[in-house]
Amino acid sequence: MLAPLVEPGDELTAAERERYSRHILIPEIGMLSQRRLKNARVLVIGAGGLGSPVLLYLAAAGVGTLGIVDHDNVDLSNLQRQIIHGNSDLGRSKLESAAAAIAELNPLVTVHQHDVWLTAANALDLFAQYDLIVDGADTFATRYLVSDAAAMLGKPCVWGSILRFDGQVSVFWNGHGPTYRDLYPEAPPAGSVPSCSEGGVFGMLCGTIGSTMVAEAVKLITGVGRTLLGRVVLFNALEATWREISIVRDPATEAITALIDYDVFCGTSTKDAISVQLLAALLDRRARGEIDFDLVDVREPDEYDIVHIAGALLVPQGIIFSGQARLARDRDIVVHCKAGPRSAVVLDELQRQGYEHVRQVEGGILAWVKEIEPTLSTY
């Protein structure tokens, strides 16, 4: 059993004792652990699928200070799983929406909104302000960044991930046990694992995995129970099965002494990229007959049917990798996907096949809808 992460805060008021009475009645929690929760400072990465239940349950549990890192707005496709937001929040900053929901649930919680993209330049300063990091990010680059920054500062990190029907949860804590790099020493090839926005997610899974993450956070703060440090639990919602694997610190793993460029590490840096604004200008010029090029959509047919850019040619990624695509080698080619990772992989493959004039659209069709054609639907 680990020692409590946080010292007890001030004595509970009468209102706090009533609000948290069902916790206080539990012998393992009691008044002392509730005061630890009151004194705790927890940073949550993302106010999306996992961040939604995490933030609500941490607030309900009485965690005194919550920080939220997010730089996105609420859209309609979020509401299938991101339960902290509602229909009236569409178009609103996720930070503002989440903070309002927390205030409605528990006005005793202090919320700090960090409206930034988490990067190697700001992670250490942000993390230093908190006792514990809860990682609900949906990209490998951010997961490695979160783990490395927490490891450098010696702070515990509760990690969860979801995709379709599968979820995973673990606790990483450098100096006490393994980190994310011990579970995944190398990033998977870019584009080989779809994000939730590309592969989909069973909405209810967010609640199962998110609440499990909160249970781990509360156990770390209060020092009760056995945490998932050194273990990963895996849940399959389709089969309703749980299983567990053990992980240990790899003695060959070098100590993290500096943060790196995680997009380069994960192979997701945007080389040979153009903005959606430039693409719009190029399409206008193509319509006037001033230039010519092929705009290639590398998503799947179902995605294309939901939303696509007028004039784009659908050539799914698998056809390109099989060598069956018949793209002209003497024309400029611009490829795009939903958000960028798949088009980056396709760009590399086309260049490997000898295509010399290939670029990709940074941010994919999500950026196009947001910046150029906001009347289009998204998913």
Tab-separated table of C-alpha atoms in Angstrom:
chain	number	residue	atom	x	y	z
A	1	MET	CA	0.000	0.000	0.000
A	2	LEU	CA	1.322	3.431	-0.931
A	3	ALA	CA	1.429	6.320	1.512
A	4	PRO	CA	-1.221	9.004	1.020
A	5	LEU	CA	-0.200	11.443	-1.690
A	6	VAL	CA	-1.802	14.508	-0.091
A	7	GLU	CA	-1.790	15.863	3.448
A	8	PRO	CA	-5.190	16.524	5.067
A	9	GLY	CA	-6.722	19.936	4.482
A	10	ASP	CA	-8.759	22.052	6.861
A	11	GLU	CA	-11.500	20.563	8.993
A	12	LEU	CA	-14.692	19.930	7.059
A	13	THR	CA	-17.554	22.352	7.449
A	14	ALA	CA	-21.020	21.155	8.400
A	15	ALA	CA	-22.103	21.470	4.756
A	16	GLU	CA	-19.090	19.460	3.595
A	17	ARG	CA	-19.756	16.747	6.163
A	18	GLU	CA	-23.308	16.438	4.862
A	19	ARG	CA	-22.277	16.534	1.185
A	20	TYR	CA	-19.618	13.842	1.615
A	21	SER	CA	-21.346	11.826	4.317
A	22	ARG	CA	-21.552	8.632	2.252
A	23	HIS	CA	-17.780	8.721	1.852
A	24	ILE	CA	-17.161	9.567	5.476
A	25	LEU	CA	-19.228	6.552	6.555
A	26	ILE	CA	-16.787	4.219	4.796
A	27	PRO	CA	-14.164	3.141	7.396
A	28	GLU	CA	-11.320	3.210	4.862
A	29	ILE	CA	-12.172	6.810	3.883
A	30	GLY	CA	-13.603	8.594	6.897
A	31	MET	CA	-13.094	12.224	7.798
A	32	LEU	CA	-9.305	12.207	7.378
A	33	SER	CA	-9.276	10.934	3.809
A	34	GLN	CA	-12.048	13.336	2.885
A	35	ARG	CA	-9.852	16.166	4.129
A	36	ARG	CA	-7.047	14.835	1.911
A	37	LEU	CA	-9.390	14.996	-1.081
A	38	LYS	CA	-10.328	18.541	-0.115
A	39	ASN	CA	-6.636	19.500	-0.134
A	40	ALA	CA	-5.795	17.706	-3.396
A	41	ARG	CA	-4.889	19.367	-6.675
A	42	VAL	CA	-5.542	17.199	-9.745
A	43	LEU	CA	-4.813	18.067	-13.380
A	44	VAL	CA	-7.009	16.378	-15.992
A	45	ILE	CA	-5.757	16.179	-19.571
A	46	GLY	CA	-8.769	16.597	-21.841
A	47	ALA	CA	-12.439	17.381	-21.245
A	48	GLY	CA	-13.643	14.823	-23.777
A	49	GLY	CA	-14.802	11.218	-23.581
A	50	LEU	CA	-12.696	10.194	-20.596
A	51	GLY	CA	-12.291	13.661	-19.128
A	52	SER	CA	-16.069	14.067	-18.803
A	53	PRO	CA	-16.736	11.314	-16.227
A	54	VAL	CA	-13.325	11.870	-14.638
A	55	LEU	CA	-14.037	15.545	-13.938
A	56	LEU	CA	-17.576	14.931	-12.719
A	57	TYR	CA	-16.624	12.136	-10.332
A	58	LEU	CA	-13.540	13.948	-9.013
A	59	ALA	CA	-15.685	17.002	-8.333
A	60	ALA	CA	-18.430	14.940	-6.714
A	61	ALA	CA	-15.819	13.190	-4.548
A	62	GLY	CA	-14.675	16.535	-3.162
A	63	VAL	CA	-11.286	17.036	-4.803
A	64	GLY	CA	-10.595	20.652	-3.855
A	65	THR	CA	-8.812	21.889	-6.974
A	66	LEU	CA	-9.201	20.654	-10.522
A	67	GLY	CA	-7.151	21.809	-13.487
A	68	ILE	CA	-8.357	21.092	-17.007
A	69	VAL	CA	-6.218	21.179	-20.147
A	70	ASP	CA	-8.189	21.457	-23.376
A	71	HIS	CA	-8.196	23.643	-26.470
A	72	ASP	CA	-11.325	22.529	-28.273
A	73	ASN	CA	-14.977	23.467	-28.622
A	74	VAL	CA	-18.056	21.310	-28.136
A	75	ASP	CA	-19.563	19.883	-31.321
A	76	LEU	CA	-22.576	17.686	-31.900
A	77	SER	CA	-20.586	14.478	-32.403
A	78	ASN	CA	-19.165	14.865	-28.855
A	79	LEU	CA	-22.505	14.459	-27.107
A	80	GLN	CA	-22.736	10.704	-27.718
A	81	ARG	CA	-20.136	10.166	-24.972
A	82	GLN	CA	-18.851	13.465	-23.507
A	83	ILE	CA	-21.484	13.710	-20.797
A	84	ILE	CA	-20.125	16.819	-19.106
A	85	HIS	CA	-21.382	18.854	-22.086
A	86	GLY	CA	-24.944	19.411	-23.273
A	87	ASN	CA	-26.834	20.584	-26.307
A	88	SER	CA	-26.781	24.180	-25.081
A	89	ASP	CA	-22.953	24.030	-25.044
A	90	LEU	CA	-22.544	23.436	-28.789
A	91	GLY	CA	-19.838	25.735	-30.119
A	92	ARG	CA	-18.727	26.654	-26.596
A	93	SER	CA	-15.239	26.095	-25.259
A	94	LYS	CA	-15.025	22.668	-23.623
A	95	LEU	CA	-13.201	24.315	-20.732
A	96	GLU	CA	-16.053	26.733	-20.070
A	97	SER	CA	-18.660	24.022	-20.494
A	98	ALA	CA	-16.866	21.636	-18.135
A	99	ALA	CA	-16.232	24.338	-15.525
A	100	ALA	CA	-19.917	25.296	-15.549
A	101	ALA	CA	-20.995	21.663	-15.102
A	102	ILE	CA	-18.563	21.217	-12.213
A	103	ALA	CA	-19.804	24.398	-10.528
A	104	GLU	CA	-23.375	23.152	-10.829
A	105	LEU	CA	-22.442	19.772	-9.350
A	106	ASN	CA	-20.138	21.001	-6.585
A	107	PRO	CA	-19.508	24.743	-6.140
A	108	LEU	CA	-16.907	23.985	-3.468
A	109	VAL	CA	-14.406	22.865	-6.122
A	110	THR	CA	-11.927	25.385	-7.547
A	111	VAL	CA	-11.434	24.944	-11.307
A	112	HIS	CA	-8.445	26.231	-13.258
A	113	GLN	CA	-8.918	26.348	-17.028
A	114	HIS	CA	-5.790	25.837	-19.125
A	115	ASP	CA	-6.765	26.807	-22.668
A	116	VAL	CA	-3.592	25.527	-24.336
A	117	TRP	CA	-2.269	22.741	-26.497
A	118	LEU	CA	-0.140	20.648	-24.164
A	119	THR	CA	3.456	20.754	-25.433
A	120	ALA	CA	6.980	20.044	-24.296
A	121	ALA	CA	7.324	23.788	-23.727
A	122	ASN	CA	4.515	24.116	-21.155
A	123	ALA	CA	3.962	20.646	-19.649
A	124	LEU	CA	6.486	20.852	-16.813
A	125	ASP	CA	5.272	24.236	-15.582
A	126	LEU	CA	1.658	23.066	-15.679
A	127	PHE	CA	2.262	19.741	-13.981
A	128	ALA	CA	4.321	21.327	-11.195
A	129	GLN	CA	1.164	23.047	-9.933
A	130	TYR	CA	-0.639	19.766	-9.199
A	131	ASP	CA	-0.285	16.644	-7.030
A	132	LEU	CA	-1.557	14.158	-9.595
A	133	ILE	CA	-2.091	13.973	-13.350
A	134	VAL	CA	-5.036	12.141	-14.935
A	135	ASP	CA	-4.409	11.466	-18.613
A	136	GLY	CA	-7.460	11.172	-20.845
A	137	ALA	CA	-5.634	12.154	-24.046
A	138	ASP	CA	-6.444	10.393	-27.311
A	139	THR	CA	-3.103	10.649	-29.131
A	140	PHE	CA	0.090	8.698	-28.574
A	141	ALA	CA	2.207	11.835	-28.779
A	142	THR	CA	0.334	13.419	-25.863
A	143	ARG	CA	0.407	10.212	-23.810
A	144	TYR	CA	4.198	9.981	-24.084
A	145	LEU	CA	4.504	13.684	-23.270
A	146	VAL	CA	2.272	13.368	-20.188
A	147	SER	CA	4.120	10.309	-18.908
A	148	ASP	CA	7.560	11.814	-19.478
A	149	ALA	CA	6.687	15.140	-17.862
A	150	ALA	CA	5.145	13.406	-14.846
A	151	ALA	CA	8.208	11.131	-14.600
A	152	MET	CA	10.591	14.079	-14.617
A	153	LEU	CA	8.651	15.709	-11.774
A	154	GLY	CA	8.135	12.472	-9.825
A	155	LYS	CA	4.351	12.817	-9.973
A	156	PRO	CA	1.909	9.913	-10.355
A	157	CYS	CA	-0.134	9.666	-13.536
A	158	VAL	CA	-3.423	7.812	-13.903
A	159	TRP	CA	-3.799	6.780	-17.535
A	160	GLY	CA	-6.754	5.485	-19.493
A	161	SER	CA	-7.459	4.836	-23.149
A	162	ILE	CA	-10.484	3.742	-25.153
A	163	LEU	CA	-11.222	2.605	-28.697
A	164	ARG	CA	-14.430	1.048	-29.994
A	165	PHE	CA	-15.347	-1.530	-27.301
A	166	ASP	CA	-11.973	-1.736	-25.513
A	167	GLY	CA	-10.541	0.252	-22.629
A	168	GLN	CA	-7.376	0.192	-20.543
A	169	VAL	CA	-6.407	1.771	-17.223
A	170	SER	CA	-3.137	1.891	-15.303
A	171	VAL	CA	-1.105	4.019	-12.911
A	172	PHE	CA	2.404	5.209	-13.757
A	173	TRP	CA	4.770	6.681	-11.190
A	174	ASN	CA	8.476	7.066	-11.811
A	175	GLY	CA	10.463	6.094	-8.729
A	176	HIS	CA	7.671	3.864	-7.448
A	177	GLY	CA	6.939	1.720	-10.489
A	178	PRO	CA	6.725	1.645	-14.266
A	179	THR	CA	5.826	4.464	-16.633
A	180	TYR	CA	4.011	4.538	-19.961
A	181	ARG	CA	7.318	3.845	-21.715
A	182	ASP	CA	7.609	0.511	-19.901
A	183	LEU	CA	4.203	-0.477	-21.267
A	184	TYR	CA	4.873	0.910	-24.760
A	185	PRO	CA	8.632	1.320	-25.283
A	186	GLU	CA	8.046	2.349	-28.894
A	187	ALA	CA	5.202	4.265	-30.462
A	188	PRO	CA	3.115	2.272	-32.942
A	189	PRO	CA	3.615	3.209	-36.587
A	190	ALA	CA	1.769	6.414	-37.381
A	191	GLY	CA	-1.720	5.690	-38.667
A	192	SER	CA	-1.674	2.020	-37.600
A	193	VAL	CA	-4.005	2.629	-34.640
A	194	PRO	CA	-7.050	4.807	-35.371
A	195	SER	CA	-8.065	7.510	-32.950
A	196	CYS	CA	-11.571	7.498	-31.492
A	197	SER	CA	-12.569	10.144	-34.036
A	198	GLU	CA	-11.456	7.785	-36.809
A	199	GLY	CA	-12.351	4.347	-35.425
A	200	GLY	CA	-15.316	5.176	-33.215
A	201	VAL	CA	-15.960	4.499	-29.544
A	202	PHE	CA	-18.781	2.795	-27.643
A	203	GLY	CA	-20.081	5.787	-25.715
A	204	MET	CA	-20.844	4.003	-22.454
A	205	LEU	CA	-17.264	2.680	-22.304
A	206	CYS	CA	-16.119	6.189	-21.366
A	207	GLY	CA	-18.056	5.962	-18.117
A	208	THR	CA	-16.622	2.565	-17.198
A	209	ILE	CA	-13.016	3.503	-17.887
A	210	GLY	CA	-13.341	7.077	-16.594
A	211	SER	CA	-14.815	6.012	-13.253
A	212	THR	CA	-12.069	3.401	-12.889
A	213	MET	CA	-9.496	6.142	-13.429
A	214	VAL	CA	-11.123	8.257	-10.718
A	215	ALA	CA	-11.072	5.337	-8.292
A	216	GLU	CA	-7.309	5.095	-8.837
A	217	ALA	CA	-6.854	8.828	-8.336
A	218	VAL	CA	-8.808	8.772	-5.075
A	219	LYS	CA	-6.824	5.777	-3.801
A	220	LEU	CA	-3.559	7.553	-4.552
A	221	ILE	CA	-4.646	10.757	-2.847
A	222	THR	CA	-5.913	9.016	0.279
A	223	GLY	CA	-3.505	6.067	0.487
A	224	VAL	CA	-6.276	3.464	0.696
A	225	GLY	CA	-6.456	0.166	-1.149
A	226	ARG	CA	-4.214	-1.329	-3.816
A	227	THR	CA	-3.607	0.821	-6.874
A	228	LEU	CA	-2.965	-0.249	-10.455
A	229	LEU	CA	0.682	0.712	-10.231
A	230	GLY	CA	2.473	-2.116	-12.032
A	231	ARG	CA	-0.762	-3.465	-13.498
A	232	VAL	CA	-2.964	-2.709	-16.481
A	233	VAL	CA	-6.632	-3.670	-16.499
A	234	LEU	CA	-8.293	-4.223	-19.867
A	235	PHE	CA	-12.053	-4.146	-20.326
A	236	ASN	CA	-13.984	-5.382	-23.344
A	237	ALA	CA	-17.499	-3.992	-23.250
A	238	LEU	CA	-18.730	-6.188	-26.102
A	239	GLU	CA	-17.873	-9.376	-24.203
A	240	ALA	CA	-18.262	-7.847	-20.707
A	241	THR	CA	-14.854	-9.200	-19.684
A	242	TRP	CA	-12.009	-7.838	-17.583
A	243	ARG	CA	-8.454	-9.074	-17.610
A	244	GLU	CA	-5.204	-7.892	-16.085
A	245	ILE	CA	-1.581	-7.832	-17.143
A	246	SER	CA	1.470	-6.986	-15.057
A	247	ILE	CA	4.157	-4.530	-16.090
A	248	VAL	CA	7.482	-3.861	-14.431
A	249	ARG	CA	10.098	-1.195	-14.717
A	250	ASP	CA	12.534	-2.012	-17.515
A	251	PRO	CA	16.037	-1.618	-16.024
A	252	ALA	CA	17.373	-0.830	-19.492
A	253	THR	CA	15.066	2.164	-19.863
A	254	GLU	CA	17.022	5.394	-19.690
A	255	ALA	CA	15.943	8.060	-17.236
A	256	ILE	CA	13.846	10.861	-18.712
A	257	THR	CA	15.910	14.033	-18.385
A	258	ALA	CA	14.318	16.215	-21.060
A	259	LEU	CA	11.144	16.435	-23.075
A	260	ILE	CA	11.381	15.870	-26.819
A	261	ASP	CA	9.405	16.537	-29.998
A	262	TYR	CA	6.700	13.909	-29.516
A	263	ASP	CA	5.162	14.337	-32.946
A	264	VAL	CA	8.509	13.401	-34.470
A	265	PHE	CA	8.896	10.517	-31.993
A	266	CYS	CA	5.451	9.171	-32.938
A	267	GLY	CA	5.868	9.899	-36.639
A	268	THR	CA	2.983	12.377	-36.704
A	269	SER	CA	4.802	15.578	-37.584
A	270	THR	CA	3.170	17.416	-40.459
A	271	LYS	CA	5.778	17.480	-43.199
A	272	ASP	CA	4.850	18.617	-46.704
A	273	ALA	CA	1.604	19.998	-45.263
A	274	ILE	CA	-0.663	22.760	-46.504
A	275	SER	CA	-3.348	24.593	-44.548
A	276	VAL	CA	-7.036	24.311	-45.345
A	277	GLN	CA	-6.977	27.999	-46.271
A	278	LEU	CA	-4.348	27.299	-48.922
A	279	LEU	CA	-6.316	24.274	-50.136
A	280	ALA	CA	-9.407	26.449	-50.557
A	281	ALA	CA	-7.398	28.925	-52.614
A	282	LEU	CA	-5.970	26.117	-54.741
A	283	LEU	CA	-9.437	24.666	-55.367
A	284	ASP	CA	-10.675	28.110	-56.437
A	285	ARG	CA	-7.801	28.396	-58.894
A	286	ARG	CA	-8.481	24.863	-60.154
A	287	ALA	CA	-12.138	25.757	-60.745
A	288	ARG	CA	-11.007	28.740	-62.841
A	289	GLY	CA	-8.700	26.510	-64.888
A	290	GLU	CA	-5.537	28.222	-63.700
A	291	ILE	CA	-3.977	25.104	-62.172
A	292	ASP	CA	-4.710	21.401	-61.975
A	293	PHE	CA	-4.104	18.815	-59.252
A	294	ASP	CA	-5.782	15.790	-57.675
A	295	LEU	CA	-7.333	16.141	-54.232
A	296	VAL	CA	-7.371	12.604	-52.815
A	297	ASP	CA	-9.524	11.624	-49.822
A	298	VAL	CA	-7.894	8.568	-48.176
A	299	ARG	CA	-10.714	7.829	-45.712
A	300	GLU	CA	-13.229	4.995	-45.999
A	301	PRO	CA	-16.442	5.157	-48.097
A	302	ASP	CA	-18.714	5.453	-45.046
A	303	GLU	CA	-16.740	8.463	-43.845
A	304	TYR	CA	-16.842	10.021	-47.301
A	305	ASP	CA	-20.623	9.605	-47.400
A	306	ILE	CA	-20.977	11.548	-44.139
A	307	VAL	CA	-18.968	14.543	-45.312
A	308	HIS	CA	-16.471	15.296	-48.056
A	309	ILE	CA	-14.856	18.181	-49.862
A	310	ALA	CA	-16.425	18.869	-53.239
A	311	GLY	CA	-14.134	17.704	-56.010
A	312	ALA	CA	-12.199	15.224	-53.882
A	313	LEU	CA	-11.393	11.791	-55.281
A	314	LEU	CA	-12.044	8.924	-52.839
A	315	VAL	CA	-9.084	6.510	-52.754
A	316	PRO	CA	-9.062	4.677	-49.395
A	317	GLN	CA	-5.741	4.193	-47.653
A	318	GLY	CA	-5.804	0.404	-48.100
A	319	ILE	CA	-6.015	0.705	-51.887
A	320	ILE	CA	-2.971	2.967	-51.929
A	321	PHE	CA	-0.940	0.597	-49.741
A	322	SER	CA	-1.935	-2.392	-51.888
A	323	GLY	CA	-0.519	-0.652	-54.942
A	324	GLN	CA	-3.879	-0.783	-56.738
A	325	ALA	CA	-4.372	2.983	-56.811
A	326	ARG	CA	-3.985	4.483	-60.254
A	327	LEU	CA	-2.902	8.028	-59.512
A	328	ALA	CA	-1.177	10.117	-62.156
A	329	ARG	CA	2.506	10.532	-61.440
A	330	ASP	CA	2.828	13.676	-63.547
A	331	ARG	CA	0.255	15.682	-61.564
A	332	ASP	CA	0.359	17.377	-58.198
A	333	ILE	CA	-1.461	15.332	-55.531
A	334	VAL	CA	-2.924	16.631	-52.273
A	335	VAL	CA	-4.101	13.975	-49.802
A	336	HIS	CA	-6.323	14.383	-46.788
A	337	CYS	CA	-8.033	12.240	-44.149
A	338	LYS	CA	-10.162	13.135	-41.154
A	339	ALA	CA	-7.600	14.846	-38.920
A	340	GLY	CA	-4.135	14.236	-40.375
A	341	PRO	CA	-2.517	10.986	-39.133
A	342	ARG	CA	-3.694	8.771	-41.994
A	343	SER	CA	-2.793	11.278	-44.682
A	344	ALA	CA	0.715	11.563	-43.198
A	345	VAL	CA	1.156	7.806	-43.534
A	346	VAL	CA	-0.245	7.830	-47.073
A	347	LEU	CA	2.066	10.688	-48.037
A	348	ASP	CA	5.078	8.649	-46.906
A	349	GLU	CA	3.816	5.599	-48.794
A	350	LEU	CA	3.201	7.508	-52.022
A	351	GLN	CA	6.662	9.033	-51.804
A	352	ARG	CA	8.061	5.541	-51.248
A	353	GLN	CA	6.224	4.415	-54.398
A	354	GLY	CA	7.955	7.177	-56.352
A	355	TYR	CA	5.343	9.941	-56.401
A	356	GLU	CA	7.282	13.190	-56.234
A	357	HIS	CA	4.594	15.871	-56.032
A	358	VAL	CA	2.528	14.975	-52.969
A	359	ARG	CA	1.350	17.164	-50.110
A	360	GLN	CA	-1.128	16.629	-47.285
A	361	VAL	CA	-3.820	18.815	-45.728
A	362	GLU	CA	-3.010	19.739	-42.154
A	363	GLY	CA	-5.936	18.951	-39.844
A	364	GLY	CA	-7.857	17.051	-42.518
A	365	ILE	CA	-11.549	17.472	-43.129
A	366	LEU	CA	-12.163	18.450	-39.493
A	367	ALA	CA	-10.071	21.567	-40.063
A	368	TRP	CA	-11.831	22.140	-43.395
A	369	VAL	CA	-15.276	22.094	-41.778
A	370	LYS	CA	-14.160	24.272	-38.886
A	371	GLU	CA	-12.318	26.883	-40.948
A	372	ILE	CA	-13.801	26.798	-44.456
A	373	GLU	CA	-17.265	25.184	-44.586
A	374	PRO	CA	-18.797	25.223	-41.103
A	375	THR	CA	-22.220	24.365	-42.558
A	376	LEU	CA	-21.031	20.854	-43.370
A	377	SER	CA	-21.666	18.055	-40.898
A	378	THR	CA	-18.837	16.247	-39.147
A	379	TYR	CA	-18.448	13.063	-37.146
